Coordinates of C-alpha atoms in Angstrom, one line a residue:
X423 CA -26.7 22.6 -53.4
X424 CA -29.5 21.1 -51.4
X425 CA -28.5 17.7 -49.1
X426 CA -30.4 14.4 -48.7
X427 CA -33.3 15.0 -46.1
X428 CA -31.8 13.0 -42.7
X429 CA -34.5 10.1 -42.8
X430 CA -36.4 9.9 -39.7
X431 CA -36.1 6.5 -37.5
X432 CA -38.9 4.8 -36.1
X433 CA -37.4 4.4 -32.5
X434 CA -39.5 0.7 -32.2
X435 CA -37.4 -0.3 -34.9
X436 CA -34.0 0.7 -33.8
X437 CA -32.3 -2.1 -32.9
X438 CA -29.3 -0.8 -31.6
X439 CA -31.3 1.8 -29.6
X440 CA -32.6 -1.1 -27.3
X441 CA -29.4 -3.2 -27.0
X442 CA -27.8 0.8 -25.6
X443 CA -31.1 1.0 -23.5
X444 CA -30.9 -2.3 -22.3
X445 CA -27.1 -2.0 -21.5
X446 CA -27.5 0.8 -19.6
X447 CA -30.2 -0.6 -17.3
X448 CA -28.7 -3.2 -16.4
X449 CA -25.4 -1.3 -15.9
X450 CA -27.5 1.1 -13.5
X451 CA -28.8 -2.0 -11.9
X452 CA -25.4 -3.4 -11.1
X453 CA -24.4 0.1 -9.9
X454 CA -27.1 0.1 -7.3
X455 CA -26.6 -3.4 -6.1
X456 CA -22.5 -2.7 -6.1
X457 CA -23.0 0.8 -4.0
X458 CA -24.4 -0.6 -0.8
X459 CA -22.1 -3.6 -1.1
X460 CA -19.3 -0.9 -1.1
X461 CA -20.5 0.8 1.9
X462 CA -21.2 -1.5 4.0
X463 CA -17.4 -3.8 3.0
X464 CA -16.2 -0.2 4.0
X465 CA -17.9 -0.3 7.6
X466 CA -17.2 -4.1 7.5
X467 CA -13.3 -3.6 7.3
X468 CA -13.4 -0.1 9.6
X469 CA -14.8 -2.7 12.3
X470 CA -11.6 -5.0 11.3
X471 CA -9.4 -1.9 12.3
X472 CA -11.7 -0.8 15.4
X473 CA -10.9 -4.7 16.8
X474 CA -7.2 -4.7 16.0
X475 CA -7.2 -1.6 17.9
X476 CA -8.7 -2.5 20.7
X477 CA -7.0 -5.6 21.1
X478 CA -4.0 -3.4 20.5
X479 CA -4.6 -1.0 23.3
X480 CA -6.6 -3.0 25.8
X481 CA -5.6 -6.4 25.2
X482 CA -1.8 -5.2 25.1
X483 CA -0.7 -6.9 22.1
X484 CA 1.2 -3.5 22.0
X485 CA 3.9 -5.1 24.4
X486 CA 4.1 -8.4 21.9
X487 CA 7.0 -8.5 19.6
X488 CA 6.2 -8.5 15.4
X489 CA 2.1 -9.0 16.0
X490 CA 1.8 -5.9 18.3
X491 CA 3.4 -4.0 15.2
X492 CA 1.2 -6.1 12.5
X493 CA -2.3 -5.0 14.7
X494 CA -1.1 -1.5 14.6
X495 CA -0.6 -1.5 11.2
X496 CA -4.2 -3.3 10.3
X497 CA -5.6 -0.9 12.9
X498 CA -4.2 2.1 10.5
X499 CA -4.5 0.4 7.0
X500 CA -8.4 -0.6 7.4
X501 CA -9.1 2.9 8.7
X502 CA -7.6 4.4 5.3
X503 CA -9.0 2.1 2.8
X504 CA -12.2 2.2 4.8
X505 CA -12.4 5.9 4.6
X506 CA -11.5 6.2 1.1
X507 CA -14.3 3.6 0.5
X508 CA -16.5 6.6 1.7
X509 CA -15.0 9.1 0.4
X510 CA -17.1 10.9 -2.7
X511 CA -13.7 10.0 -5.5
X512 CA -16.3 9.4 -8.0
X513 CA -16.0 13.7 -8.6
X514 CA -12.7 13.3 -9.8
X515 CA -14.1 11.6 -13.2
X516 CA -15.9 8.6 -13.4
X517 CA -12.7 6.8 -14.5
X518 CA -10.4 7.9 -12.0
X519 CA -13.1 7.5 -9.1
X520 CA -13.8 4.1 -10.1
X521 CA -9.9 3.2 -10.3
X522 CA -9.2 4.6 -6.5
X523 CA -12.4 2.7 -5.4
X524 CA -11.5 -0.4 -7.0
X525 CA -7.8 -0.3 -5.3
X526 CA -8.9 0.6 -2.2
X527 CA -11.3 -2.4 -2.1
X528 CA -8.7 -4.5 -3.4
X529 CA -6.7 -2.9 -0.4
X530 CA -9.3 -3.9 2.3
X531 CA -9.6 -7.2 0.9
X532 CA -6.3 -7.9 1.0
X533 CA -6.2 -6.9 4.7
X534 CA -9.6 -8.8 5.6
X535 CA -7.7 -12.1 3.8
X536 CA -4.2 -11.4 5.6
X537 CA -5.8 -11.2 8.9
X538 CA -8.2 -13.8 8.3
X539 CA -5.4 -16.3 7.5
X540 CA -2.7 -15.4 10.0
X541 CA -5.4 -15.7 12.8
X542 CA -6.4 -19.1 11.7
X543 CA -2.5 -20.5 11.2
X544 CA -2.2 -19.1 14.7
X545 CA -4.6 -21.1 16.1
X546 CA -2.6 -24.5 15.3
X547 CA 1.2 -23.2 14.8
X548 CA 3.0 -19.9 16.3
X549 CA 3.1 -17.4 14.4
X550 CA 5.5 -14.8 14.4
X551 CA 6.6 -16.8 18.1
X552 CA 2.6 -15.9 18.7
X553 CA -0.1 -18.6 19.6
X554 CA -3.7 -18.0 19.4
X555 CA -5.9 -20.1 22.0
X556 CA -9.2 -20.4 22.0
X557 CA -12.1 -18.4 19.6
X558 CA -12.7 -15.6 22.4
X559 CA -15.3 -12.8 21.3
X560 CA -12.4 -10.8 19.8
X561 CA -11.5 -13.5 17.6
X562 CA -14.9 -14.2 16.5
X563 CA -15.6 -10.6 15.4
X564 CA -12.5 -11.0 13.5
X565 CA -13.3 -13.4 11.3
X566 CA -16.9 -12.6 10.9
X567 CA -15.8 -9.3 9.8
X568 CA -12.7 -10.5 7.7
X569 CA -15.8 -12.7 5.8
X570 CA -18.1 -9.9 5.7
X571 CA -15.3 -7.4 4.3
X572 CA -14.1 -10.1 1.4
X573 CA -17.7 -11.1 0.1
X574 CA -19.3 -7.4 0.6
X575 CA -15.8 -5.9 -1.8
X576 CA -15.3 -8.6 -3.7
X577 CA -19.1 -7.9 -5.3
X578 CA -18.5 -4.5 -5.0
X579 CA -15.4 -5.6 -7.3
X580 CA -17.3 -7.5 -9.9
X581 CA -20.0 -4.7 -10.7
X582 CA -17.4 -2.0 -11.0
X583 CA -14.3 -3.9 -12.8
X584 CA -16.0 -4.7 -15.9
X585 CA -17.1 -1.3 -16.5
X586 CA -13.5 0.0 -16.0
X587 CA -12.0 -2.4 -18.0
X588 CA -14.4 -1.6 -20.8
X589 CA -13.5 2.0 -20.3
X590 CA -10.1 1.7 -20.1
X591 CA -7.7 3.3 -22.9

């Protein structure tokens, strides 16, 4: 019993071939345009931890009630979510990777936006029985690197959320 010969396709006419080709190009493009943005939100927000620390330990907002605890605890939460930004999770599966890199971005953000907006209601209204006075250098580096952290993720976000959506089950 003999079977049809498989007909041979011309590859310039297979249209579906360059709709795949062209999806995955831009898909690699987006991946290399989203990588650096990852790295660098991760350095952005580990520079948010490094100046909650400081101001923890040197400016001694240790000693103040509720915001001494809340530095502390921005201090240790940008330092995980900015290490896991660097760590290599992708090795656990594309899928899974993505999904751990996409929550911890979602982490950082999240602490980039809290500390962003509790430093800025301080400035005009206690916080926490805690007013702000004055944009001193510590200050400033907070909010540039709150800014940084949120635009640098939230495009890291945008190339990798569609894919994992599309992937999902």
């Amino acid at each position: 019993m003999a079977s049809a010969p498989t007909p041979i396709r011309d590859p310039a006419l297979d249209l579906y071939a360059a709709v795949r080709s062209t999806s995955a190009s831009r898909r690699r493009r987006r991946e290399l345009i989203g990588e650096p943005a990852r790295y660098f939100g991760a350095v952005s927000i580990l520079l948010v931890g490094a100046v909650h620390a400081q101001q923890y330990y040197y400016a001694y907002f240790s000693v103040v009630p509720t915001i001494g605890t809340l530095f502390l605890l921005s201090f240790i939460g940008a330092g995980v979510v900015g290490t896991v930004l660097f760590l290599p999770v992708r090795r656990l599966g594309r899928r899974a990777g993505d999904l751990i890199l996409v929550l911890a971005a979602l982490g950082a953000i999240g602490i980039a936006l809290g500390t962003m907006v509790s430093l800025l209601i301080s400035e005009y209204t206690p916080l926490f029985g805690f007013m702000e006075s004055g944009y001193r250098l510590a200050v400033v580096l907070t909010l540039l690197f709150d800014g940084l952290t949120t635009v640098l993720l939230g495009f890291f976000l945008v190339t990798v959320g569609p894919q994992l959506i599309h992937r999902a089950p």
